[in-house]
Amino acid sequence: MIACSSALRTFRNIAGFCAVASSQQEFSRLLRPCIKGTRRFFSSPGHMEVVEGEADKTMIREGKAVLAAGVATDKVFYNPVQEFNRDLSCLVLSAFLDRFKIRLEEKQAKKQARRAENGNPNSEFPPFRARVLDAMAATGLRSCRYALQSPLVAEVVANDSDETACQAIRLNAEANNCADKVIVTHQDARRLMINSGFDEQWFHAVDLDPFGSASPFVEGALQCVADGGLLMATCTDTAILCGNFAEACYARYGATAVRNPAHHEISLRIVLYYLANRAMHHNKNIEPLISVREGHYVRVFLAVHRGAQEAKQVVMKASYMKNCTVCHNIQLQPICEPHKTAFYNASLSGGSTCDICGTVMKIGGPIWNANIHDNAFVTILLSNLDKDSSQYGTKDLLRGKLTMIQEELPDQPFYIQSKDIFKVVHCLPIPSRNFFSALHHAGYKYSPTHCELDSIKTNAPFDVVWDIIRCWVKQNPIAENRRSEPKIARILGPEPKIQANFTLHPDADFGSRKNKMLRFPTAGVKGPMARPKRLPWERSPPSTEDDTDAEVKKAKLDGNNGA
Ligand SMILES: [Zn+2]
């Protein structure tokens, strides 16, 4: 049993301290006397702070919220690695609600004008009060941060199907003085969302952050999100999304991944395709605002709009992929092409074998082939972060990621991963700046990708990329026995059609790289944590060995097996 009264007392003390503490140091100074045997760990100024005291009284501060992890140590899921995810979510939610309010008020002003014309000028609209659903709230830390850090949020429904988690959320909401805004519900998230949709209790933002795939919850989320509202979804089953278990990927997302070094962006595009596809069934369409791959998960933020006509356009934003597993050549195969006012089935593009190495191409997809970010929205996020970064512990990583996302070429769905492409022919890697310079001199665009270190997006066709590598191999020959291998001979055999110039160009590098921004997490950041443990009497034992095997396999597929 949880020691509710003592824990609650401790939280109230902390909440009081939060109200009067003007800085992190002040907060720690005030907190210290009330906990015996206090130890403190600071990862960096303004970063997550962990304060340990007596057993079961460990408190964590993140953003403007305090979490009593002592309640949650082995029963409720809390993952400190996800701080970046929560910081980004708070930043996006605030910016999105500002945008939503402006657009709503513009619509209301037009309605008001029409009413005035009809002789009813005095009717007023109620002020905008945002409702947010945190469908899998776990400890409630994210819900509390939404309530505290987004001024337009009037109510956060923090739901969890686990009773222990619900107790933790209530206590954490009390500790943060936001119990009036954080409404705790204890039910299956799918039932809650579908019932809310039926009752027209719309949410202006819905957050899905489950273990594994968000796909089982998407149907409900699409039904309860307001017109133009925000849907945030995380998927941690990256093993499936990155090209393993094709049948499992198709079962969850209606698409298959391919084995290609650009798998992280492909996984984002599969999730977006799935969301667009499900939205289409409800005569809705999606507007991706920002899509992020980080660590063990992908997370997408998108606005959901009603509109049957726009929903039909989804077919033009989806494509299959043709992938060569030998030289990493990957091409899009559209599903439809426009013809006057209708859409016709698209013709097959190219042959069934790879132009570079002659290998039979593999098919995958469909994937989302349109923009995955809204650059104007990302600019607002960066601006808001610069205005007040004190509530974001991972602000340096946030700034680096958002800058990289701004730099990405918007119309290139894939990228080349340096460490993989040079391995194909076993040549010396081309130093990054020389590779950028060769593309620059040849007149092509290129950019980094936030998905992967040492990777590059470019509008240069794949045969041009291989021509550059062929020129490099002429200057830096590979071993003769390697060169005689059939697949390498096929790739390096043709004479390059361009003469690559590897001379360093002063403008060849990207801003985020030149300015040495923190673009990827530093070493030591690990993947997902284990699922929350249940107490022995809460856990029903597997009836057979097969059940145990099935549980282990599912945990691996969902990406939650790492502690
Ligand atoms: Zn090939």
Coordinates of C-alpha atoms and ligand atoms in Angstrom, one line a residue:
M1 CA 0.0 0.0 0.0
I2 CA 1.1 3.5 -0.6
A3 CA 1.7 5.7 2.4
C4 CA -0.6 8.3 1.0
S5 CA -0.8 10.7 4.0
S6 CA 2.9 11.1 4.5
A7 CA 3.6 11.3 0.8
L8 CA 0.9 13.9 0.4
R9 CA 2.3 15.9 3.3
T10 CA 5.7 15.9 1.7
F11 CA 4.3 16.9 -1.7
R12 CA 2.4 19.9 -0.1
N13 CA 5.6 21.0 1.5
I14 CA 7.3 20.8 -1.9
A15 CA 4.5 22.7 -3.6
G16 CA 4.8 25.4 -1.1
F17 CA 8.5 25.7 -1.6
C18 CA 8.0 25.8 -5.4
A19 CA 5.7 28.8 -5.0
V20 CA 8.3 30.8 -3.0
A21 CA 11.5 29.5 -4.5
S22 CA 12.7 31.9 -7.2
S23 CA 15.5 29.6 -8.6
Q24 CA 16.6 26.0 -8.7
Q25 CA 19.2 26.7 -6.1
E26 CA 16.6 28.4 -3.9
F27 CA 14.3 25.4 -4.3
S28 CA 17.0 23.0 -3.3
R29 CA 18.0 25.1 -0.2
L30 CA 14.4 25.2 1.0
L31 CA 13.8 21.6 0.4
R32 CA 17.0 20.3 2.1
P33 CA 16.0 20.7 5.8
C34 CA 12.8 18.7 5.5
I35 CA 14.3 15.5 4.3
K36 CA 16.9 13.6 6.3
G37 CA 20.0 12.3 4.6
T38 CA 19.4 14.4 1.5
R39 CA 21.6 13.9 -1.5
R40 CA 21.3 15.9 -4.7
F41 CA 22.3 15.2 -8.3
F42 CA 22.4 18.0 -10.9
S43 CA 23.0 16.9 -14.5
S44 CA 23.2 20.5 -15.6
P45 CA 21.8 23.9 -14.5
G46 CA 18.1 24.0 -15.1
H47 CA 18.0 20.3 -15.9
M48 CA 16.0 17.6 -14.2
E49 CA 16.8 17.6 -10.5
V50 CA 16.6 14.5 -8.3
V51 CA 16.5 14.8 -4.5
E52 CA 16.8 11.7 -2.5
G53 CA 15.8 11.4 1.1
E54 CA 14.5 8.7 3.3
A55 CA 13.3 5.5 1.6
D56 CA 10.3 6.1 -0.7
K57 CA 10.6 9.9 -0.7
T58 CA 12.5 10.6 -3.9
M59 CA 11.3 13.7 -5.6
I60 CA 12.0 14.9 -9.1
R61 CA 11.6 18.3 -10.5
E62 CA 11.1 18.8 -14.2
G63 CA 10.0 22.0 -15.9
K64 CA 7.6 23.7 -13.6
A65 CA 6.3 20.5 -12.1
V66 CA 7.5 18.3 -9.2
L67 CA 7.1 14.5 -9.3
A68 CA 7.1 12.3 -6.3
A69 CA 8.9 9.4 -7.8
G70 CA 8.7 7.6 -4.4
V71 CA 5.1 6.7 -5.1
A72 CA 6.2 5.4 -8.5
T73 CA 9.4 3.5 -8.0
D74 CA 8.3 0.1 -9.1
K75 CA 4.6 0.5 -9.8
V76 CA 4.1 3.4 -12.2
F77 CA 6.0 4.1 -15.4
Y78 CA 8.4 7.1 -15.2
N79 CA 11.2 7.4 -17.7
P80 CA 13.7 10.2 -17.1
V81 CA 15.1 9.7 -20.7
Q82 CA 11.8 11.0 -22.0
E83 CA 12.4 14.5 -20.6
F84 CA 13.2 15.8 -24.1
N85 CA 9.9 14.3 -25.3
R86 CA 8.0 16.1 -22.5
D87 CA 9.9 19.4 -23.0
L88 CA 9.1 19.3 -26.7
S89 CA 5.4 18.4 -26.1
C90 CA 5.0 21.3 -23.7
L91 CA 6.6 23.7 -26.2
V92 CA 4.5 22.4 -29.1
L93 CA 1.2 22.5 -27.0
S94 CA 1.7 26.1 -25.9
A95 CA 2.5 27.3 -29.5
F96 CA -0.3 25.3 -31.0
L97 CA -2.9 26.6 -28.6
D98 CA -1.8 30.2 -29.3
R99 CA -2.3 29.5 -33.0
F100 CA -5.6 27.7 -32.4
K101 CA -6.9 30.7 -30.3
I102 CA -6.0 33.2 -33.0
R103 CA -7.7 31.2 -35.7
L104 CA -10.8 30.6 -33.6
E105 CA -11.1 34.3 -32.8
E106 CA -10.8 35.2 -36.4
K107 CA -13.6 32.8 -37.2
Q108 CA -15.7 34.2 -34.3
A109 CA -15.1 37.8 -35.5
K110 CA -16.5 36.9 -38.9
K111 CA -19.5 35.2 -37.3
Q112 CA -20.0 38.3 -35.1
A113 CA -20.0 40.5 -38.2
R114 CA -22.6 38.3 -39.9
R115 CA -24.7 38.3 -36.8
A116 CA -24.5 42.1 -36.6
E117 CA -25.7 42.3 -40.2
N118 CA -28.7 40.1 -39.2
G119 CA -29.5 42.5 -36.3
N120 CA -28.1 40.4 -33.4
P121 CA -24.9 42.2 -32.6
N122 CA -24.7 41.6 -28.8
S123 CA -24.2 37.9 -28.7
E124 CA -20.7 37.0 -27.4
F125 CA -18.6 33.9 -27.6
P126 CA -17.2 32.4 -24.4
P127 CA -13.5 32.8 -23.9
F128 CA -11.3 30.0 -25.3
R129 CA -10.6 27.3 -22.7
A130 CA -8.5 24.5 -24.0
R131 CA -9.2 20.9 -23.0
V132 CA -6.3 18.5 -23.2
L133 CA -6.4 14.7 -22.9
D134 CA -3.3 12.8 -21.7
A135 CA -4.7 9.3 -22.5
M136 CA -1.9 7.3 -20.8
A137 CA -0.8 9.7 -18.0
A138 CA 1.2 7.2 -15.9
T139 CA 2.7 9.4 -13.2
G140 CA 0.9 12.5 -14.4
L141 CA 4.1 14.5 -14.7
R142 CA 3.3 15.4 -18.3
S143 CA -0.3 16.4 -17.4
C144 CA 0.9 18.6 -14.6
R145 CA 3.4 20.2 -16.9
Y146 CA 0.7 20.9 -19.5
A147 CA -1.5 22.5 -16.8
L148 CA 1.3 24.6 -15.4
Q149 CA 3.3 25.6 -18.5
S150 CA 0.5 26.3 -21.0
P151 CA -1.5 29.4 -20.0
L152 CA -4.4 28.6 -22.3
V153 CA -5.0 25.1 -20.8
A154 CA -8.1 25.1 -18.6
E155 CA -8.4 21.4 -18.1
V156 CA -6.2 18.3 -18.5
V157 CA -7.9 15.0 -18.4
A158 CA -5.2 12.6 -17.1
N159 CA -6.3 9.1 -17.7
D160 CA -4.7 5.8 -16.9
S161 CA -6.0 2.2 -16.9
D162 CA -3.9 1.4 -13.8
E163 CA -5.4 2.3 -10.5
T164 CA -2.0 2.8 -8.9
A165 CA -1.1 5.3 -11.6
C166 CA -4.3 7.2 -10.9
Q167 CA -3.4 7.5 -7.3
A168 CA 0.0 8.8 -8.2
I169 CA -1.5 11.4 -10.6
R170 CA -3.9 12.7 -7.9
L171 CA -1.0 13.1 -5.5
N172 CA 1.3 14.7 -8.0
A173 CA -1.5 17.1 -9.1
E174 CA -2.0 18.1 -5.4
A175 CA 1.8 18.6 -5.0
N176 CA 1.8 20.9 -7.9
N177 CA -1.2 22.9 -6.9
C178 CA -3.0 22.1 -10.1
A179 CA -5.6 19.6 -8.9
D180 CA -8.3 22.0 -10.0
K181 CA -7.0 21.7 -13.6
V182 CA -5.9 18.0 -13.7
I183 CA -9.0 15.7 -13.8
V184 CA -8.0 12.1 -13.2
T185 CA -10.0 9.3 -14.9
H186 CA -9.4 5.6 -14.6
Q187 CA -10.6 3.7 -17.6
D188 CA -9.5 2.2 -20.9
A189 CA -8.2 5.1 -23.0
R190 CA -10.1 3.8 -26.1
R191 CA -13.4 3.8 -24.3
L192 CA -12.8 7.2 -22.9
M193 CA -11.9 8.7 -26.3
I194 CA -14.8 7.1 -28.2
N195 CA -17.3 8.1 -25.6
S196 CA -16.0 11.7 -25.6
G197 CA -16.4 11.8 -29.3
F198 CA -20.0 10.5 -29.1
D199 CA -20.8 13.0 -26.4
E200 CA -19.1 15.8 -28.4
Q201 CA -16.8 16.5 -25.5
W202 CA -14.0 17.6 -27.8
F203 CA -10.4 17.9 -26.8
H204 CA -8.3 20.6 -28.3
A205 CA -5.2 18.4 -27.9
V206 CA -4.9 14.6 -27.5
D207 CA -1.7 13.0 -26.4
L208 CA -1.1 9.3 -27.0
D209 CA 2.1 8.0 -25.4
P210 CA 1.6 4.3 -24.9
F211 CA 4.0 1.4 -24.6
G212 CA 4.8 0.2 -28.1
S213 CA 2.5 1.3 -30.9
A214 CA -0.1 4.1 -30.7
S215 CA -2.1 2.4 -33.5
P216 CA -4.8 0.8 -31.3
F217 CA -5.6 4.2 -29.9
V218 CA -5.7 6.3 -33.0
E219 CA -9.3 5.5 -33.9
G220 CA -10.5 6.9 -30.6
A221 CA -8.2 9.9 -30.7
L222 CA -9.5 10.9 -34.2
Q223 CA -13.0 10.8 -32.9
C224 CA -12.6 13.0 -29.8
V225 CA -10.1 15.6 -31.1
A226 CA -11.7 19.0 -32.0
D227 CA -11.8 20.2 -35.6
G228 CA -8.3 21.7 -36.2
G229 CA -7.1 20.2 -32.9
L230 CA -3.7 18.7 -32.1
L231 CA -2.9 15.0 -32.0
M232 CA 0.4 14.0 -30.5
A233 CA 1.4 10.3 -30.8
T234 CA 4.4 8.3 -29.8
C235 CA 5.4 4.9 -31.1
T236 CA 8.3 3.0 -29.5
D237 CA 8.1 -0.2 -31.6
T238 CA 10.9 1.0 -33.8
A239 CA 12.2 -2.5 -34.4
I240 CA 9.0 -3.1 -36.4
L241 CA 9.0 0.3 -38.0
C242 CA 12.6 0.0 -39.1
G243 CA 12.2 -3.0 -41.3
N244 CA 12.0 -6.1 -39.1
F245 CA 8.9 -8.2 -38.9
A246 CA 7.2 -7.0 -42.1
E247 CA 4.0 -8.9 -41.2
A248 CA 3.8 -7.2 -37.8
C249 CA 4.4 -3.8 -39.3
Y250 CA 1.6 -4.4 -41.8
A251 CA -0.7 -5.6 -39.1
R252 CA -0.2 -2.4 -37.0
Y253 CA 0.2 0.3 -39.7
G254 CA -1.1 -1.1 -42.9
A255 CA 2.3 -0.7 -44.5
T256 CA 5.6 -2.5 -44.6
A257 CA 9.0 -1.0 -43.8
V258 CA 12.1 -1.7 -45.8
R259 CA 15.7 -2.4 -44.8
N260 CA 17.4 0.9 -45.8
P261 CA 19.7 3.2 -43.8
A262 CA 17.0 5.9 -44.0
H263 CA 14.8 3.7 -41.8
H264 CA 14.2 6.3 -39.1
E265 CA 12.6 8.8 -41.4
I266 CA 10.8 5.9 -43.1
S267 CA 9.3 4.9 -39.7
L268 CA 8.1 8.5 -39.2
R269 CA 6.5 8.4 -42.6
I270 CA 4.8 5.1 -42.0
V271 CA 3.2 6.4 -38.8
L272 CA 2.0 9.6 -40.6
Y273 CA 0.6 7.5 -43.5
Y274 CA -1.3 5.3 -41.0
L275 CA -2.7 8.4 -39.2
A276 CA -3.7 10.0 -42.5
N277 CA -5.3 6.8 -43.6
R278 CA -7.4 6.4 -40.5
A279 CA -8.3 10.1 -40.5
M280 CA -9.4 9.7 -44.1
H281 CA -12.0 7.1 -43.0
H282 CA -13.7 9.9 -40.9
N283 CA -13.5 12.5 -43.7
K284 CA -10.6 14.2 -41.9
N285 CA -7.1 15.0 -43.0
I286 CA -3.9 15.6 -41.2
E287 CA -1.5 18.6 -41.2
P288 CA 1.9 17.5 -39.8
L289 CA 3.4 20.2 -37.7
I290 CA 6.6 18.6 -36.5
S291 CA 7.8 14.9 -36.6
V292 CA 10.6 13.8 -34.5
R293 CA 12.7 10.6 -34.2
E294 CA 14.8 10.4 -31.1
G295 CA 16.4 7.5 -29.3
H296 CA 14.0 4.6 -29.1
Y297 CA 10.8 6.3 -30.3
V298 CA 9.2 8.4 -33.0
R299 CA 6.8 11.2 -32.1
V300 CA 4.5 13.1 -34.4
F301 CA 2.5 16.3 -33.8
L302 CA -0.3 17.1 -36.3
A303 CA -3.4 19.1 -36.6
V304 CA -6.5 17.2 -37.6
H305 CA -9.0 19.0 -39.8
R306 CA -12.5 18.0 -41.0
G307 CA -13.1 18.0 -44.8
A308 CA -14.2 15.2 -47.1
Q309 CA -12.6 16.8 -50.2
E310 CA -9.2 17.2 -48.5
A311 CA -9.4 13.6 -47.2
K312 CA -9.5 12.4 -50.8
Q313 CA -6.2 14.1 -51.5
V314 CA -4.4 11.7 -49.1
V315 CA -3.9 9.3 -52.0
M316 CA -1.6 11.9 -53.6
K317 CA 0.4 12.1 -50.4
A318 CA 1.1 8.4 -50.2
S319 CA 3.6 6.3 -52.1
Y320 CA 5.1 2.9 -52.2
M321 CA 8.9 2.5 -52.0
K322 CA 11.2 0.5 -54.2
N323 CA 14.4 -0.4 -52.3
C324 CA 17.7 -2.0 -53.3
T325 CA 19.1 -3.9 -50.3
V326 CA 22.6 -3.9 -51.8
C327 CA 23.4 -0.3 -52.8
H328 CA 20.6 1.4 -50.8
N329 CA 19.1 2.9 -53.9
I330 CA 15.5 3.8 -52.9
Q331 CA 12.8 5.4 -55.1
L332 CA 9.1 6.4 -54.6
Q333 CA 6.3 4.7 -56.5
P334 CA 3.2 6.9 -56.5
I335 CA -0.2 5.3 -56.0
C336 CA -2.2 7.8 -58.1
E337 CA -1.5 10.7 -60.4
P338 CA -3.7 13.7 -61.1
H339 CA -5.7 13.9 -64.3
K340 CA -7.8 17.0 -64.7
T341 CA -10.2 16.9 -61.8
A342 CA -9.7 13.2 -61.0
F343 CA -7.0 10.8 -60.0
Y344 CA -5.8 7.9 -62.1
N345 CA -3.8 4.9 -61.1
A346 CA -0.1 5.8 -61.5
S347 CA 2.1 4.0 -64.0
L348 CA 5.0 1.9 -62.7
S349 CA 8.1 4.0 -62.6
G350 CA 11.4 2.5 -63.6
G351 CA 12.1 -1.2 -63.9
S352 CA 12.0 -3.9 -61.3
T353 CA 15.8 -4.0 -61.0
C354 CA 18.2 -1.4 -59.5
D355 CA 19.8 1.0 -62.0
I356 CA 23.0 1.1 -60.0
C357 CA 23.7 -2.6 -59.2
G358 CA 21.1 -4.7 -61.1
T359 CA 19.6 -6.2 -57.9
V360 CA 15.9 -7.0 -57.9
M361 CA 14.2 -4.1 -56.0
K362 CA 12.0 -4.9 -52.9
I363 CA 8.7 -3.1 -52.4
G364 CA 7.6 -1.4 -49.2
G365 CA 5.1 1.2 -47.9
P366 CA 2.9 3.0 -48.4
I367 CA 4.5 5.9 -46.7
W368 CA 3.6 9.6 -46.3
N369 CA 5.4 11.4 -49.1
A370 CA 4.5 15.0 -48.3
N371 CA 6.0 17.4 -45.7
I372 CA 6.6 16.0 -42.2
H373 CA 7.2 19.4 -40.6
D374 CA 5.7 22.9 -41.0
N375 CA 8.7 25.1 -41.0
A376 CA 6.7 28.2 -40.1
F377 CA 5.5 26.4 -37.0
V378 CA 9.1 25.2 -36.1
T379 CA 10.2 28.9 -36.4
I380 CA 7.6 29.8 -33.8
L381 CA 8.8 27.0 -31.5
L382 CA 12.4 28.3 -31.7
S383 CA 11.2 31.8 -31.0
N384 CA 9.2 30.7 -28.0
L385 CA 12.1 28.7 -26.7
D386 CA 14.4 31.7 -27.0
K387 CA 11.9 33.9 -25.1
D388 CA 11.7 31.5 -22.1
S389 CA 14.0 28.5 -22.0
S390 CA 14.0 28.2 -18.2
Q391 CA 11.2 25.7 -18.1
Y392 CA 12.9 23.3 -20.5
G393 CA 15.7 21.2 -19.0
T394 CA 16.8 19.9 -22.4
K395 CA 16.7 23.4 -24.0
D396 CA 20.1 22.9 -25.7
L397 CA 19.1 19.7 -27.4
L398 CA 15.7 21.2 -28.2
R399 CA 17.3 24.2 -29.9
G400 CA 19.8 21.9 -31.8
K401 CA 17.0 19.5 -33.0
L402 CA 14.6 22.3 -34.1
T403 CA 17.4 24.1 -36.0
M404 CA 18.3 20.8 -37.8
I405 CA 14.6 20.3 -38.6
Q406 CA 14.5 23.8 -40.1
E407 CA 17.6 23.0 -42.2
E408 CA 16.2 19.7 -43.6
L409 CA 15.3 19.7 -47.3
P410 CA 11.5 19.5 -47.2
D411 CA 11.0 17.6 -50.4
Q412 CA 13.4 14.8 -49.9
P413 CA 11.8 11.8 -48.0
F414 CA 15.0 9.8 -47.6
Y415 CA 18.6 10.4 -46.6
I416 CA 22.1 8.8 -47.1
Q417 CA 23.9 7.5 -44.1
S418 CA 27.6 7.9 -44.5
K419 CA 28.7 5.0 -42.5
D420 CA 26.6 2.6 -44.5
I421 CA 27.0 3.7 -48.0
F422 CA 30.8 3.6 -48.1
K423 CA 30.7 0.1 -46.6
V424 CA 28.9 -1.1 -49.7
V425 CA 32.1 -0.9 -51.7
H426 CA 34.5 -1.0 -48.7
C427 CA 36.1 2.4 -49.6
L428 CA 37.5 5.0 -47.3
P429 CA 34.7 7.3 -46.1
I430 CA 34.5 10.7 -47.7
P431 CA 35.0 13.3 -45.0
S432 CA 31.6 15.0 -44.4
R433 CA 32.7 18.5 -45.5
N434 CA 34.3 17.1 -48.7
F435 CA 31.1 15.2 -49.5
F436 CA 29.0 18.3 -49.0
S437 CA 31.5 20.3 -51.1
A438 CA 31.3 17.8 -54.0
L439 CA 27.5 18.1 -54.0
H440 CA 27.8 21.9 -53.7
H441 CA 30.2 22.2 -56.6
A442 CA 27.9 19.9 -58.7
G443 CA 25.0 22.3 -58.1
Y444 CA 22.8 20.1 -55.8
K445 CA 21.1 21.0 -52.6
Y446 CA 21.8 19.1 -49.4
S447 CA 20.9 19.2 -45.7
P448 CA 21.4 17.3 -42.5
T449 CA 18.6 15.2 -41.0
H450 CA 17.6 15.3 -37.4
C451 CA 17.0 11.5 -37.6
E452 CA 20.6 10.3 -37.7
L453 CA 24.1 11.6 -37.1
D454 CA 26.4 11.8 -40.1
S455 CA 23.6 11.5 -42.6
I456 CA 22.6 13.8 -45.5
K457 CA 19.5 14.6 -47.5
T458 CA 20.1 15.7 -51.1
N459 CA 18.2 16.4 -54.2
A460 CA 21.0 14.8 -56.2
P461 CA 19.7 11.6 -57.9
F462 CA 21.1 8.4 -56.6
D463 CA 23.3 7.7 -59.6
V464 CA 25.0 11.1 -59.1
V465 CA 25.7 10.2 -55.5
W466 CA 27.3 7.0 -56.7
D467 CA 29.2 8.9 -59.4
I468 CA 30.7 11.0 -56.6
I469 CA 31.7 7.8 -54.8
R470 CA 33.2 6.4 -58.0
C471 CA 35.3 9.5 -58.4
W472 CA 36.5 9.2 -54.8
V473 CA 37.4 5.5 -55.3
K474 CA 39.5 6.5 -58.3
Q475 CA 41.5 8.8 -56.0
N476 CA 41.4 6.4 -53.1
P477 CA 41.5 2.9 -54.6
I478 CA 40.0 -0.1 -52.8
A479 CA 41.8 -3.5 -52.5
E480 CA 41.8 -5.4 -55.8
N481 CA 40.2 -8.5 -54.3
R482 CA 37.3 -6.4 -53.1
R483 CA 37.0 -4.7 -56.5
S484 CA 36.6 -8.1 -58.2
E485 CA 33.6 -9.0 -56.1
P486 CA 30.6 -9.2 -58.5
K487 CA 28.3 -6.7 -56.7
I488 CA 31.2 -4.1 -56.2
A489 CA 32.3 -4.6 -59.8
R490 CA 28.8 -3.8 -61.0
I491 CA 28.6 -0.7 -58.9
L492 CA 32.0 0.7 -59.6
G493 CA 32.3 -0.5 -63.2
P494 CA 30.5 2.4 -65.1
E495 CA 32.6 5.5 -65.8
P496 CA 31.3 8.5 -63.7
K497 CA 29.3 11.0 -65.8
I498 CA 30.4 13.9 -63.6
Q499 CA 33.9 14.9 -62.4
A500 CA 33.4 15.3 -58.6
N501 CA 35.3 18.2 -57.0
F502 CA 36.1 17.5 -53.4
T503 CA 37.8 20.9 -52.7
L504 CA 36.4 22.3 -49.6
H505 CA 33.8 25.0 -50.3
P506 CA 33.4 27.7 -47.6
D507 CA 29.6 27.5 -47.6
A508 CA 29.5 23.7 -47.7
D509 CA 28.7 23.2 -44.0
F510 CA 25.3 23.6 -42.2
G511 CA 24.6 26.3 -39.5
S512 CA 23.8 23.8 -36.7
R513 CA 27.1 22.0 -37.4
K514 CA 29.2 25.1 -37.8
N515 CA 27.8 26.6 -34.6
K516 CA 28.5 23.4 -32.7
M517 CA 24.9 23.1 -31.5
L518 CA 23.9 20.1 -29.4
R519 CA 22.1 18.1 -32.1
F520 CA 22.0 14.6 -30.6
P521 CA 21.9 13.4 -27.0
T522 CA 25.3 13.0 -25.4
A523 CA 26.5 9.5 -24.6
G524 CA 24.9 7.6 -21.8
V525 CA 21.3 8.3 -22.8
K526 CA 19.6 4.9 -23.0
G527 CA 16.5 3.6 -24.6
P528 CA 13.1 2.7 -23.1
M529 CA 12.7 1.5 -19.5
A530 CA 10.9 -1.7 -18.5
R531 CA 7.1 -1.8 -18.3
P532 CA 5.8 -0.9 -14.8
K533 CA 6.0 -3.9 -12.5
R534 CA 2.9 -5.1 -10.8
L535 CA 2.7 -6.3 -7.2
P536 CA 2.4 -10.1 -6.9
W537 CA -1.3 -10.1 -6.2
E538 CA -1.9 -7.7 -9.0
R539 CA -0.2 -9.9 -11.6
S540 CA -2.0 -13.0 -12.9
P541 CA 0.6 -15.7 -13.6
P542 CA 0.9 -17.0 -17.2
S543 CA -0.9 -20.2 -17.5
T544 CA 1.5 -21.9 -19.9
E545 CA 5.1 -21.5 -21.0
D546 CA 3.7 -20.4 -24.4
D547 CA 2.1 -17.4 -22.7
T548 CA 5.4 -16.4 -21.2
D549 CA 7.2 -16.6 -24.5
A550 CA 4.5 -14.6 -26.1
E551 CA 4.8 -11.8 -23.5
V552 CA 8.6 -11.7 -23.9
K553 CA 8.2 -11.5 -27.7
K554 CA 5.7 -8.7 -27.5
A555 CA 7.9 -6.7 -25.1
K556 CA 10.7 -7.0 -27.7
L557 CA 8.5 -5.9 -30.6
D558 CA 7.2 -3.0 -28.5
G559 CA 10.8 -1.9 -27.7
N560 CA 10.2 -1.9 -24.0
N561 CA 12.6 -4.6 -23.0
G562 CA 15.6 -2.4 -22.2
A563 CA 15.9 -1.0 -18.7
Ligands
ZN1 ZN 21.3 -1.4 -56.1

